[in-house]
Amino acid sequence: MSFKHSRIRSSLIVSNDLWKPVRVPMLFQHILLFFFFDQVQSDHFDDFFSPEMEKHGYQAIFKKKTMKAFGGNMKTIDGCATFFRRDKFEHVRDFGFEFNEPAHSLIEPLVSSAQKNNAFNRLVKDNIAQIVVLAAKFSNQGIGNSGKQLSVCVTNTHINVHQDLTDVKLFQVHKLLAVLKAFVKIPMLVCGDFNSIPGSALHSLLAYGKVDPGHPDLAVDPLGILQPTSKLNHDLPLVSAYTSFGRAVLGLEHRRRIHPVTNEPRVTSYTEEFVGTCDYIFYSADSLMVESLLELLDERILRRNTALPCVEWSSDHIALAAEFRLITKN
């Protein structure tokens, strides 16, 4: 399987903190059906990304983070942005899932003000997910589906960043997965910055549908929001795109960029505070299969600079992209 950039055709791309205009010409080196940016500043979206992507034939949908814990300027608060090709898909519906909502449902029954304040400070973090349902403007006729129109559910999210709040991260993703069960019958993409490394409880929940009861991340649960831990499971057929090939089919250079145990990229974010993987593309393996992946950056290239972003790479996260083929009943 080739990892050349030219193989990325009907694909999706994930990139965080995507803000410099120099980045946009790079995006159109390939004809992509979807773009997902999970951390775009509101005014940059309104003033630049939305009109610029519109010029290139993409419709934009934006969900701003909530404001309960944010004390800054409304114009500069970030959010999730999804772009899709207008000539290929039509918008059916979308909604923003605010993780503060299930958090408040846990806080309200608490009796004492001290309990409420403690729970509020820990759980209310303004993170959101963006869920978009699209219908293809082309049919599946000729590939085994008798011309039935294809629909797809695409999800873009930014999970809480604080590394000491593993319980909050798990809480957010568990609630998101519960919402996504409603879309299990159509092809699904779930992507974003999950702020959790491979092997974490959050990654296990997404990638394997369960969390080992003895996982050390579960020891952090001061509010008891993960109890009982047996509820931390799901039956969505989600697989991480970058683990789908396995190491056997990769050349030596690409194997160096993949973790030998998890098969996830070694690095998707490179900053002074963090070097590792926290971004993922998950897909429904019962309806989609990975055809090709965007080539990963070598750490040796990233080490040329103290950290990202830099002059050459305008985000502190690298782009991930995948090409998918629809699996038919035949």
PDB file of N, CA and C in Angstrom, residues 33-124:
ATOM      1  N   LEU A  33     -12.937  15.169   0.402  1.00  0.00           N
ATOM      2  CA  LEU A  33     -14.371  15.341   0.606  1.00  0.00           C
ATOM      3  C   LEU A  33     -14.668  16.096   1.890  1.00  0.00           C
ATOM      4  N   PHE A  34     -13.874  15.837   2.931  1.00  0.00           N
ATOM      5  CA  PHE A  34     -14.120  16.443   4.234  1.00  0.00           C
ATOM      6  C   PHE A  34     -12.833  17.032   4.795  1.00  0.00           C
ATOM      7  N   PHE A  35     -12.990  18.134   5.500  1.00  0.00           N
ATOM      8  CA  PHE A  35     -11.939  18.667   6.357  1.00  0.00           C
ATOM      9  C   PHE A  35     -12.525  18.819   7.753  1.00  0.00           C
ATOM     10  N   PHE A  36     -11.761  18.430   8.757  1.00  0.00           N
ATOM     11  CA  PHE A  36     -12.180  18.614  10.144  1.00  0.00           C
ATOM     12  C   PHE A  36     -11.091  19.384  10.887  1.00  0.00           C
ATOM     13  N   PHE A  37     -11.433  20.554  11.375  1.00  0.00           N
ATOM     14  CA  PHE A  37     -10.518  21.342  12.206  1.00  0.00           C
ATOM     15  C   PHE A  37     -11.144  21.395  13.601  1.00  0.00           C
ATOM     16  N   ASP A  38     -10.454  20.874  14.586  1.00  0.00           N
ATOM     17  CA  ASP A  38     -11.106  20.771  15.895  1.00  0.00           C
ATOM     18  C   ASP A  38     -10.758  21.897  16.849  1.00  0.00           C
ATOM     19  N   GLN A  39      -9.946  22.854  16.409  1.00  0.00           N
ATOM     20  CA  GLN A  39      -9.663  24.007  17.264  1.00  0.00           C
ATOM     21  C   GLN A  39      -9.384  25.218  16.389  1.00  0.00           C
ATOM     22  N   VAL A  40     -10.466  25.897  16.024  1.00  0.00           N
ATOM     23  CA  VAL A  40     -10.370  27.073  15.162  1.00  0.00           C
ATOM     24  C   VAL A  40     -10.941  28.266  15.916  1.00  0.00           C
ATOM     25  N   GLN A  41     -10.186  29.324  15.987  1.00  0.00           N
ATOM     26  CA  GLN A  41     -10.643  30.536  16.661  1.00  0.00           C
ATOM     27  C   GLN A  41     -11.832  31.121  15.898  1.00  0.00           C
ATOM     28  N   SER A  42     -12.840  31.583  16.639  1.00  0.00           N
ATOM     29  CA  SER A  42     -14.102  32.014  16.030  1.00  0.00           C
ATOM     30  C   SER A  42     -13.926  33.087  14.975  1.00  0.00           C
ATOM     31  N   ASP A  43     -13.145  34.136  15.290  1.00  0.00           N
ATOM     32  CA  ASP A  43     -13.001  35.208  14.312  1.00  0.00           C
ATOM     33  C   ASP A  43     -12.194  34.769  13.101  1.00  0.00           C
ATOM     34  N   HIS A  44     -11.250  33.818  13.304  1.00  0.00           N
ATOM     35  CA  HIS A  44     -10.508  33.297  12.155  1.00  0.00           C
ATOM     36  C   HIS A  44     -11.423  32.474  11.250  1.00  0.00           C
ATOM     37  N   PHE A  45     -12.356  31.757  11.860  1.00  0.00           N
ATOM     38  CA  PHE A  45     -13.325  31.009  11.062  1.00  0.00           C
ATOM     39  C   PHE A  45     -14.193  31.962  10.251  1.00  0.00           C
ATOM     40  N   ASP A  46     -14.740  32.985  10.905  1.00  0.00           N
ATOM     41  CA  ASP A  46     -15.656  33.909  10.233  1.00  0.00           C
ATOM     42  C   ASP A  46     -14.958  34.753   9.172  1.00  0.00           C
ATOM     43  N   ASP A  47     -13.777  35.227   9.509  1.00  0.00           N
ATOM     44  CA  ASP A  47     -13.107  36.200   8.638  1.00  0.00           C
ATOM     45  C   ASP A  47     -12.272  35.546   7.544  1.00  0.00           C
ATOM     46  N   PHE A  48     -11.818  34.309   7.782  1.00  0.00           N
ATOM     47  CA  PHE A  48     -10.911  33.717   6.809  1.00  0.00           C
ATOM     48  C   PHE A  48     -11.336  32.339   6.326  1.00  0.00           C
ATOM     49  N   PHE A  49     -11.420  31.355   7.239  1.00  0.00           N
ATOM     50  CA  PHE A  49     -11.590  29.976   6.792  1.00  0.00           C
ATOM     51  C   PHE A  49     -12.915  29.724   6.082  1.00  0.00           C
ATOM     52  N   SER A  50     -14.001  30.230   6.630  1.00  0.00           N
ATOM     53  CA  SER A  50     -15.294  29.983   5.989  1.00  0.00           C
ATOM     54  C   SER A  50     -15.359  30.575   4.582  1.00  0.00           C
ATOM     55  N   PRO A  51     -15.052  31.863   4.400  1.00  0.00           N
ATOM     56  CA  PRO A  51     -15.115  32.407   3.031  1.00  0.00           C
ATOM     57  C   PRO A  51     -14.065  31.809   2.099  1.00  0.00           C
ATOM     58  N   GLU A  52     -12.884  31.489   2.631  1.00  0.00           N
ATOM     59  CA  GLU A  52     -11.834  30.936   1.780  1.00  0.00           C
ATOM     60  C   GLU A  52     -12.192  29.538   1.308  1.00  0.00           C
ATOM     61  N   MET A  53     -12.711  28.700   2.211  1.00  0.00           N
ATOM     62  CA  MET A  53     -13.100  27.347   1.830  1.00  0.00           C
ATOM     63  C   MET A  53     -14.315  27.366   0.911  1.00  0.00           C
ATOM     64  N   GLU A  54     -15.180  28.361   1.080  1.00  0.00           N
ATOM     65  CA  GLU A  54     -16.337  28.520   0.202  1.00  0.00           C
ATOM     66  C   GLU A  54     -15.889  28.726  -1.242  1.00  0.00           C
ATOM     67  N   LYS A  55     -14.808  29.465  -1.427  1.00  0.00           N
ATOM     68  CA  LYS A  55     -14.275  29.695  -2.768  1.00  0.00           C
ATOM     69  C   LYS A  55     -13.859  28.401  -3.450  1.00  0.00           C
ATOM     70  N   HIS A  56     -13.475  27.423  -2.638  1.00  0.00           N
ATOM     71  CA  HIS A  56     -12.982  26.160  -3.173  1.00  0.00           C
ATOM     72  C   HIS A  56     -14.068  25.071  -3.202  1.00  0.00           C
ATOM     73  N   GLY A  57     -15.324  25.481  -2.982  1.00  0.00           N
ATOM     74  CA  GLY A  57     -16.428  24.542  -3.132  1.00  0.00           C
ATOM     75  C   GLY A  57     -16.833  23.796  -1.887  1.00  0.00           C
ATOM     76  N   TYR A  58     -16.444  24.297  -0.717  1.00  0.00           N
ATOM     77  CA  TYR A  58     -16.771  23.619   0.537  1.00  0.00           C
ATOM     78  C   TYR A  58     -17.803  24.399   1.339  1.00  0.00           C
ATOM     79  N   GLN A  59     -18.766  23.682   1.887  1.00  0.00           N
ATOM     80  CA  GLN A  59     -19.713  24.275   2.831  1.00  0.00           C
ATOM     81  C   GLN A  59     -19.167  24.109   4.235  1.00  0.00           C
ATOM     82  N   ALA A  60     -19.325  25.127   5.063  1.00  0.00           N
ATOM     83  CA  ALA A  60     -18.743  25.139   6.398  1.00  0.00           C
ATOM     84  C   ALA A  60     -19.807  25.053   7.474  1.00  0.00           C
ATOM     85  N   ILE A  61     -19.515  24.291   8.517  1.00  0.00           N
ATOM     86  CA  ILE A  61     -20.363  24.212   9.702  1.00  0.00           C
ATOM     87  C   ILE A  61     -19.459  24.409  10.913  1.00  0.00           C
ATOM     88  N   PHE A  62     -19.856  25.292  11.810  1.00  0.00           N
ATOM     89  CA  PHE A  62     -19.009  25.643  12.950  1.00  0.00           C
ATOM     90  C   PHE A  62     -19.787  25.512  14.248  1.00  0.00           C
ATOM     91  N   LYS A  63     -19.132  24.961  15.256  1.00  0.00           N
ATOM     92  CA  LYS A  63     -19.715  24.877  16.598  1.00  0.00           C
ATOM     93  C   LYS A  63     -18.727  25.480  17.580  1.00  0.00           C
ATOM     94  N   LYS A  64     -19.135  26.577  18.185  1.00  0.00           N
ATOM     95  CA  LYS A  64     -18.276  27.262  19.148  1.00  0.00           C
ATOM     96  C   LYS A  64     -18.349  26.583  20.509  1.00  0.00           C
ATOM     97  N   LYS A  65     -17.232  26.587  21.229  1.00  0.00           N
ATOM     98  CA  LYS A  65     -17.237  26.067  22.592  1.00  0.00           C
ATOM     99  C   LYS A  65     -18.209  26.869  23.456  1.00  0.00           C
ATOM    100  N   THR A  66     -18.685  26.234  24.514  1.00  0.00           N
ATOM    101  CA  THR A  66     -19.566  26.928  25.446  1.00  0.00           C
ATOM    102  C   THR A  66     -18.749  27.890  26.304  1.00  0.00           C
ATOM    103  N   MET A  67     -19.439  28.711  27.089  1.00  0.00           N
ATOM    104  CA  MET A  67     -18.782  29.831  27.760  1.00  0.00           C
ATOM    105  C   MET A  67     -18.804  29.753  29.280  1.00  0.00           C
ATOM    106  N   LYS A  68     -19.197  28.634  29.842  1.00  0.00           N
ATOM    107  CA  LYS A  68     -19.322  28.549  31.293  1.00  0.00           C
ATOM    108  C   LYS A  68     -17.989  28.775  32.002  1.00  0.00           C
ATOM    109  N   ALA A  69     -16.926  28.197  31.466  1.00  0.00           N
ATOM    110  CA  ALA A  69     -15.617  28.299  32.120  1.00  0.00           C
ATOM    111  C   ALA A  69     -14.669  29.234  31.400  1.00  0.00           C
ATOM    112  N   PHE A  70     -15.109  29.801  30.274  1.00  0.00           N
ATOM    113  CA  PHE A  70     -14.231  30.645  29.462  1.00  0.00           C
ATOM    114  C   PHE A  70     -14.418  32.099  29.840  1.00  0.00           C
ATOM    115  N   GLY A  71     -13.309  32.778  30.107  1.00  0.00           N
ATOM    116  CA  GLY A  71     -13.417  34.162  30.531  1.00  0.00           C
ATOM    117  C   GLY A  71     -12.880  35.154  29.528  1.00  0.00           C
ATOM    118  N   GLY A  72     -12.624  34.731  28.311  1.00  0.00           N
ATOM    119  CA  GLY A  72     -12.005  35.591  27.319  1.00  0.00           C
ATOM    120  C   GLY A  72     -13.008  36.289  26.418  1.00  0.00           C
ATOM    121  N   ASN A  73     -12.506  36.766  25.306  1.00  0.00           N
ATOM    122  CA  ASN A  73     -13.308  37.474  24.327  1.00  0.00           C
ATOM    123  C   ASN A  73     -14.129  36.482  23.503  1.00  0.00           C
ATOM    124  N   MET A  74     -15.417  36.768  23.316  1.00  0.00           N
ATOM    125  CA  MET A  74     -16.285  35.888  22.538  1.00  0.00           C
ATOM    126  C   MET A  74     -15.740  35.650  21.131  1.00  0.00           C
ATOM    127  N   LYS A  75     -15.095  36.676  20.559  1.00  0.00           N
ATOM    128  CA  LYS A  75     -14.603  36.559  19.196  1.00  0.00           C
ATOM    129  C   LYS A  75     -13.415  35.610  19.083  1.00  0.00           C
ATOM    130  N   THR A  76     -12.699  35.413  20.190  1.00  0.00           N
ATOM    131  CA  THR A  76     -11.479  34.613  20.116  1.00  0.00           C
ATOM    132  C   THR A  76     -11.657  33.197  20.654  1.00  0.00           C
ATOM    133  N   ILE A  77     -12.818  32.885  21.212  1.00  0.00           N
ATOM    134  CA  ILE A  77     -13.039  31.520  21.685  1.00  0.00           C
ATOM    135  C   ILE A  77     -13.035  30.576  20.479  1.00  0.00           C
ATOM    136  N   ASP A  78     -12.459  29.405  20.664  1.00  0.00           N
ATOM    137  CA  ASP A  78     -12.336  28.489  19.534  1.00  0.00           C
ATOM    138  C   ASP A  78     -13.502  27.507  19.490  1.00  0.00           C
ATOM    139  N   GLY A  79     -13.529  26.721  18.437  1.00  0.00           N
ATOM    140  CA  GLY A  79     -14.571  25.713  18.272  1.00  0.00           C
ATOM    141  C   GLY A  79     -14.172  24.712  17.211  1.00  0.00           C
ATOM    142  N   CYS A  80     -15.094  23.826  16.872  1.00  0.00           N
ATOM    143  CA  CYS A  80     -14.865  22.789  15.867  1.00  0.00           C
ATOM    144  C   CYS A  80     -15.491  23.208  14.539  1.00  0.00           C
ATOM    145  N   ALA A  81     -14.762  22.978  13.457  1.00  0.00           N
ATOM    146  CA  ALA A  81     -15.252  23.327  12.123  1.00  0.00           C
ATOM    147  C   ALA A  81     -15.198  22.101  11.222  1.00  0.00           C
ATOM    148  N   THR A  82     -16.290  21.856  10.524  1.00  0.00           N
ATOM    149  CA  THR A  82     -16.370  20.784   9.539  1.00  0.00           C
ATOM    150  C   THR A  82     -16.662  21.394   8.172  1.00  0.00           C
ATOM    151  N   PHE A  83     -15.912  20.967   7.171  1.00  0.00           N
ATOM    152  CA  PHE A  83     -16.101  21.422   5.801  1.00  0.00           C
ATOM    153  C   PHE A  83     -16.351  20.210   4.917  1.00  0.00           C
ATOM    154  N   PHE A  84     -17.305  20.318   3.985  1.00  0.00           N
ATOM    155  CA  PHE A  84     -17.567  19.218   3.065  1.00  0.00           C
ATOM    156  C   PHE A  84     -17.840  19.767   1.670  1.00  0.00           C
ATOM    157  N   ARG A  85     -17.542  18.949   0.689  1.00  0.00           N
ATOM    158  CA  ARG A  85     -17.712  19.348  -0.703  1.00  0.00           C
ATOM    159  C   ARG A  85     -19.187  19.479  -1.050  1.00  0.00           C
ATOM    160  N   ARG A  86     -19.603  20.676  -1.483  1.00  0.00           N
ATOM    161  CA  ARG A  86     -21.007  20.917  -1.816  1.00  0.00           C
ATOM    162  C   ARG A  86     -21.454  20.122  -3.023  1.00  0.00           C
ATOM    163  N   ASP A  87     -20.535  19.826  -3.948  1.00  0.00           N
ATOM    164  CA  ASP A  87     -20.925  19.097  -5.149  1.00  0.00           C
ATOM    165  C   ASP A  87     -21.058  17.600  -4.904  1.00  0.00           C
ATOM    166  N   LYS A  88     -20.606  17.124  -3.753  1.00  0.00           N
ATOM    167  CA  LYS A  88     -20.640  15.695  -3.448  1.00  0.00           C
ATOM    168  C   LYS A  88     -21.635  15.338  -2.353  1.00  0.00           C
ATOM    169  N   PHE A  89     -21.881  16.251  -1.432  1.00  0.00           N
ATOM    170  CA  PHE A  89     -22.767  15.959  -0.303  1.00  0.00           C
ATOM    171  C   PHE A  89     -23.719  17.116  -0.067  1.00  0.00           C
ATOM    172  N   GLU A  90     -24.867  16.767   0.501  1.00  0.00           N
ATOM    173  CA  GLU A  90     -25.793  17.784   0.966  1.00  0.00           C
ATOM    174  C   GLU A  90     -26.000  17.621   2.465  1.00  0.00           C
ATOM    175  N   HIS A  91     -26.175  18.739   3.120  1.00  0.00           N
ATOM    176  CA  HIS A  91     -26.348  18.754   4.564  1.00  0.00           C
ATOM    177  C   HIS A  91     -27.732  18.242   4.933  1.00  0.00           C
ATOM    178  N   VAL A  92     -27.783  17.247   5.834  1.00  0.00           N
ATOM    179  CA  VAL A  92     -29.054  16.719   6.321  1.00  0.00           C
ATOM    180  C   VAL A  92     -29.388  17.342   7.667  1.00  0.00           C
ATOM    181  N   ARG A  93     -28.480  17.222   8.602  1.00  0.00           N
ATOM    182  CA  ARG A  93     -28.656  17.860   9.903  1.00  0.00           C
ATOM    183  C   ARG A  93     -27.324  17.850  10.626  1.00  0.00           C
ATOM    184  N   ASP A  94     -27.237  18.717  11.623  1.00  0.00           N
ATOM    185  CA  ASP A  94     -26.060  18.727  12.478  1.00  0.00           C
ATOM    186  C   ASP A  94     -26.456  19.249  13.850  1.00  0.00           C
ATOM    187  N   PHE A  95     -25.718  18.857  14.826  1.00  0.00           N
ATOM    188  CA  PHE A  95     -25.930  19.421  16.145  1.00  0.00           C
ATOM    189  C   PHE A  95     -24.632  19.370  16.936  1.00  0.00           C
ATOM    190  N   GLY A  96     -24.487  20.361  17.794  1.00  0.00           N
ATOM    191  CA  GLY A  96     -23.325  20.396  18.663  1.00  0.00           C
ATOM    192  C   GLY A  96     -23.657  19.736  19.983  1.00  0.00           C
ATOM    193  N   PHE A  97     -22.810  18.824  20.382  1.00  0.00           N
ATOM    194  CA  PHE A  97     -22.993  18.161  21.671  1.00  0.00           C
ATOM    195  C   PHE A  97     -22.089  18.846  22.689  1.00  0.00           C
ATOM    196  N   GLU A  98     -22.707  19.477  23.678  1.00  0.00           N
ATOM    197  CA  GLU A  98     -21.971  20.206  24.704  1.00  0.00           C
ATOM    198  C   GLU A  98     -21.795  19.314  25.928  1.00  0.00           C
ATOM    199  N   PHE A  99     -20.545  19.016  26.253  1.00  0.00           N
ATOM    200  CA  PHE A  99     -20.275  18.119  27.371  1.00  0.00           C
ATOM    201  C   PHE A  99     -20.677  18.732  28.712  1.00  0.00           C
ATOM    202  N   ASN A 100     -20.891  20.034  28.734  1.00  0.00           N
ATOM    203  CA  ASN A 100     -21.376  20.662  29.968  1.00  0.00           C
ATOM    204  C   ASN A 100     -22.781  20.191  30.337  1.00  0.00           C
ATOM    205  N   GLU A 101     -23.575  19.803  29.329  1.00  0.00           N
ATOM    206  CA  GLU A 101     -24.953  19.399  29.612  1.00  0.00           C
ATOM    207  C   GLU A 101     -25.027  18.153  30.494  1.00  0.00           C
ATOM    208  N   PRO A 102     -24.366  17.039  30.124  1.00  0.00           N
ATOM    209  CA  PRO A 102     -24.396  15.894  31.052  1.00  0.00           C
ATOM    210  C   PRO A 102     -23.673  16.188  32.348  1.00  0.00           C
ATOM    211  N   ALA A 103     -22.705  17.105  32.330  1.00  0.00           N
ATOM    212  CA  ALA A 103     -22.030  17.485  33.571  1.00  0.00           C
ATOM    213  C   ALA A 103     -23.008  18.142  34.533  1.00  0.00           C
ATOM    214  N   HIS A 104     -23.841  19.051  34.011  1.00  0.00           N
ATOM    215  CA  HIS A 104     -24.819  19.731  34.862  1.00  0.00           C
ATOM    216  C   HIS A 104     -25.852  18.750  35.417  1.00  0.00           C
ATOM    217  N   SER A 105     -26.174  17.712  34.655  1.00  0.00           N
ATOM    218  CA  SER A 105     -27.140  16.729  35.155  1.00  0.00           C
ATOM    219  C   SER A 105     -26.590  15.970  36.351  1.00  0.00           C
ATOM    220  N   LEU A 106     -25.273  15.893  36.471  1.00  0.00           N
ATOM    221  CA  LEU A 106     -24.659  15.277  37.645  1.00  0.00           C
ATOM    222  C   LEU A 106     -24.537  16.250  38.805  1.00  0.00           C
ATOM    223  N   ILE A 107     -24.372  17.520  38.474  1.00  0.00           N
ATOM    224  CA  ILE A 107     -24.169  18.536  39.511  1.00  0.00           C
ATOM    225  C   ILE A 107     -25.467  18.912  40.215  1.00  0.00           C
ATOM    226  N   GLU A 108     -26.560  19.020  39.458  1.00  0.00           N
ATOM    227  CA  GLU A 108     -27.825  19.519  40.004  1.00  0.00           C
ATOM    228  C   GLU A 108     -28.343  18.735  41.212  1.00  0.00           C
ATOM    229  N   PRO A 109     -28.267  17.392  41.234  1.00  0.00           N
ATOM    230  CA  PRO A 109     -28.807  16.669  42.399  1.00  0.00           C
ATOM    231  C   PRO A 109     -27.985  16.825  43.681  1.00  0.00           C
ATOM    232  N   LEU A 110     -26.764  17.342  43.592  1.00  0.00           N
ATOM    233  CA  LEU A 110     -25.922  17.473  44.777  1.00  0.00           C
ATOM    234  C   LEU A 110     -26.545  18.468  45.747  1.00  0.00           C
ATOM    235  N   VAL A 111     -26.395  18.176  47.037  1.00  0.00           N
ATOM    236  CA  VAL A 111     -27.101  18.952  48.058  1.00  0.00           C
ATOM    237  C   VAL A 111     -26.324  20.187  48.496  1.00  0.00           C
ATOM    238  N   SER A 112     -25.096  19.996  48.953  1.00  0.00           N
ATOM    239  CA  SER A 112     -24.358  21.115  49.539  1.00  0.00           C
ATOM    240  C   SER A 112     -23.719  21.974  48.450  1.00  0.00           C
ATOM    241  N   SER A 113     -23.565  23.250  48.776  1.00  0.00           N
ATOM    242  CA  SER A 113     -22.941  24.171  47.832  1.00  0.00           C
ATOM    243  C   SER A 113     -21.479  23.813  47.614  1.00  0.00           C
ATOM    244  N   ALA A 114     -20.824  23.280  48.628  1.00  0.00           N
ATOM    245  CA  ALA A 114     -19.420  22.876  48.492  1.00  0.00           C
ATOM    246  C   ALA A 114     -19.289  21.741  47.483  1.00  0.00           C
ATOM    247  N   GLN A 115     -20.202  20.777  47.553  1.00  0.00           N
ATOM    248  CA  GLN A 115     -20.195  19.674  46.597  1.00  0.00           C
ATOM    249  C   GLN A 115     -20.445  20.180  45.180  1.00  0.00           C
ATOM    250  N   LYS A 116     -21.419  21.073  45.057  1.00  0.00           N
ATOM    251  CA  LYS A 116     -21.746  21.619  43.746  1.00  0.00           C
ATOM    252  C   LYS A 116     -20.557  22.375  43.151  1.00  0.00           C
ATOM    253  N   ASN A 117     -19.909  23.207  43.955  1.00  0.00           N
ATOM    254  CA  ASN A 117     -18.777  23.983  43.469  1.00  0.00           C
ATOM    255  C   ASN A 117     -17.619  23.078  43.065  1.00  0.00           C
ATOM    256  N   ASN A 118     -17.367  22.066  43.871  1.00  0.00           N
ATOM    257  CA  ASN A 118     -16.282  21.134  43.572  1.00  0.00           C
ATOM    258  C   ASN A 118     -16.547  20.399  42.261  1.00  0.00           C
ATOM    259  N   ALA A 119     -17.792  19.919  42.101  1.00  0.00           N
ATOM    260  CA  ALA A 119     -18.154  19.196  40.881  1.00  0.00           C
ATOM    261  C   ALA A 119     -18.147  20.125  39.675  1.00  0.00           C
ATOM    262  N   PHE A 120     -18.628  21.355  39.855  1.00  0.00           N
ATOM    263  CA  PHE A 120     -18.651  22.323  38.759  1.00  0.00           C
ATOM    264  C   PHE A 120     -17.228  22.603  38.269  1.00  0.00           C
ATOM    265  N   ASN A 121     -16.330  22.866  39.196  1.00  0.00           N
ATOM    266  CA  ASN A 121     -14.956  23.206  38.831  1.00  0.00           C
ATOM    267  C   ASN A 121     -14.249  22.051  38.133  1.00  0.00           C
ATOM    268  N   ARG A 122     -14.624  20.832  38.460  1.00  0.00           N
ATOM    269  CA  ARG A 122     -13.949  19.695  37.848  1.00  0.00           C
ATOM    270  C   ARG A 122     -14.581  19.302  36.512  1.00  0.00           C
ATOM    271  N   LEU A 123     -15.884  19.374  36.394  1.00  0.00           N
ATOM    272  CA  LEU A 123     -16.580  18.812  35.236  1.00  0.00           C
ATOM    273  C   LEU A 123     -16.888  19.808  34.123  1.00  0.00           C
ATOM    274  N   VAL A 124     -17.122  21.053  34.470  1.00  0.00           N
ATOM    275  CA  VAL A 124     -17.559  22.032  33.474  1.00  0.00           C
ATOM    276  C   VAL A 124     -16.334  22.635  32.796  1.00  0.00           C
TER     277      VAL A 124
END
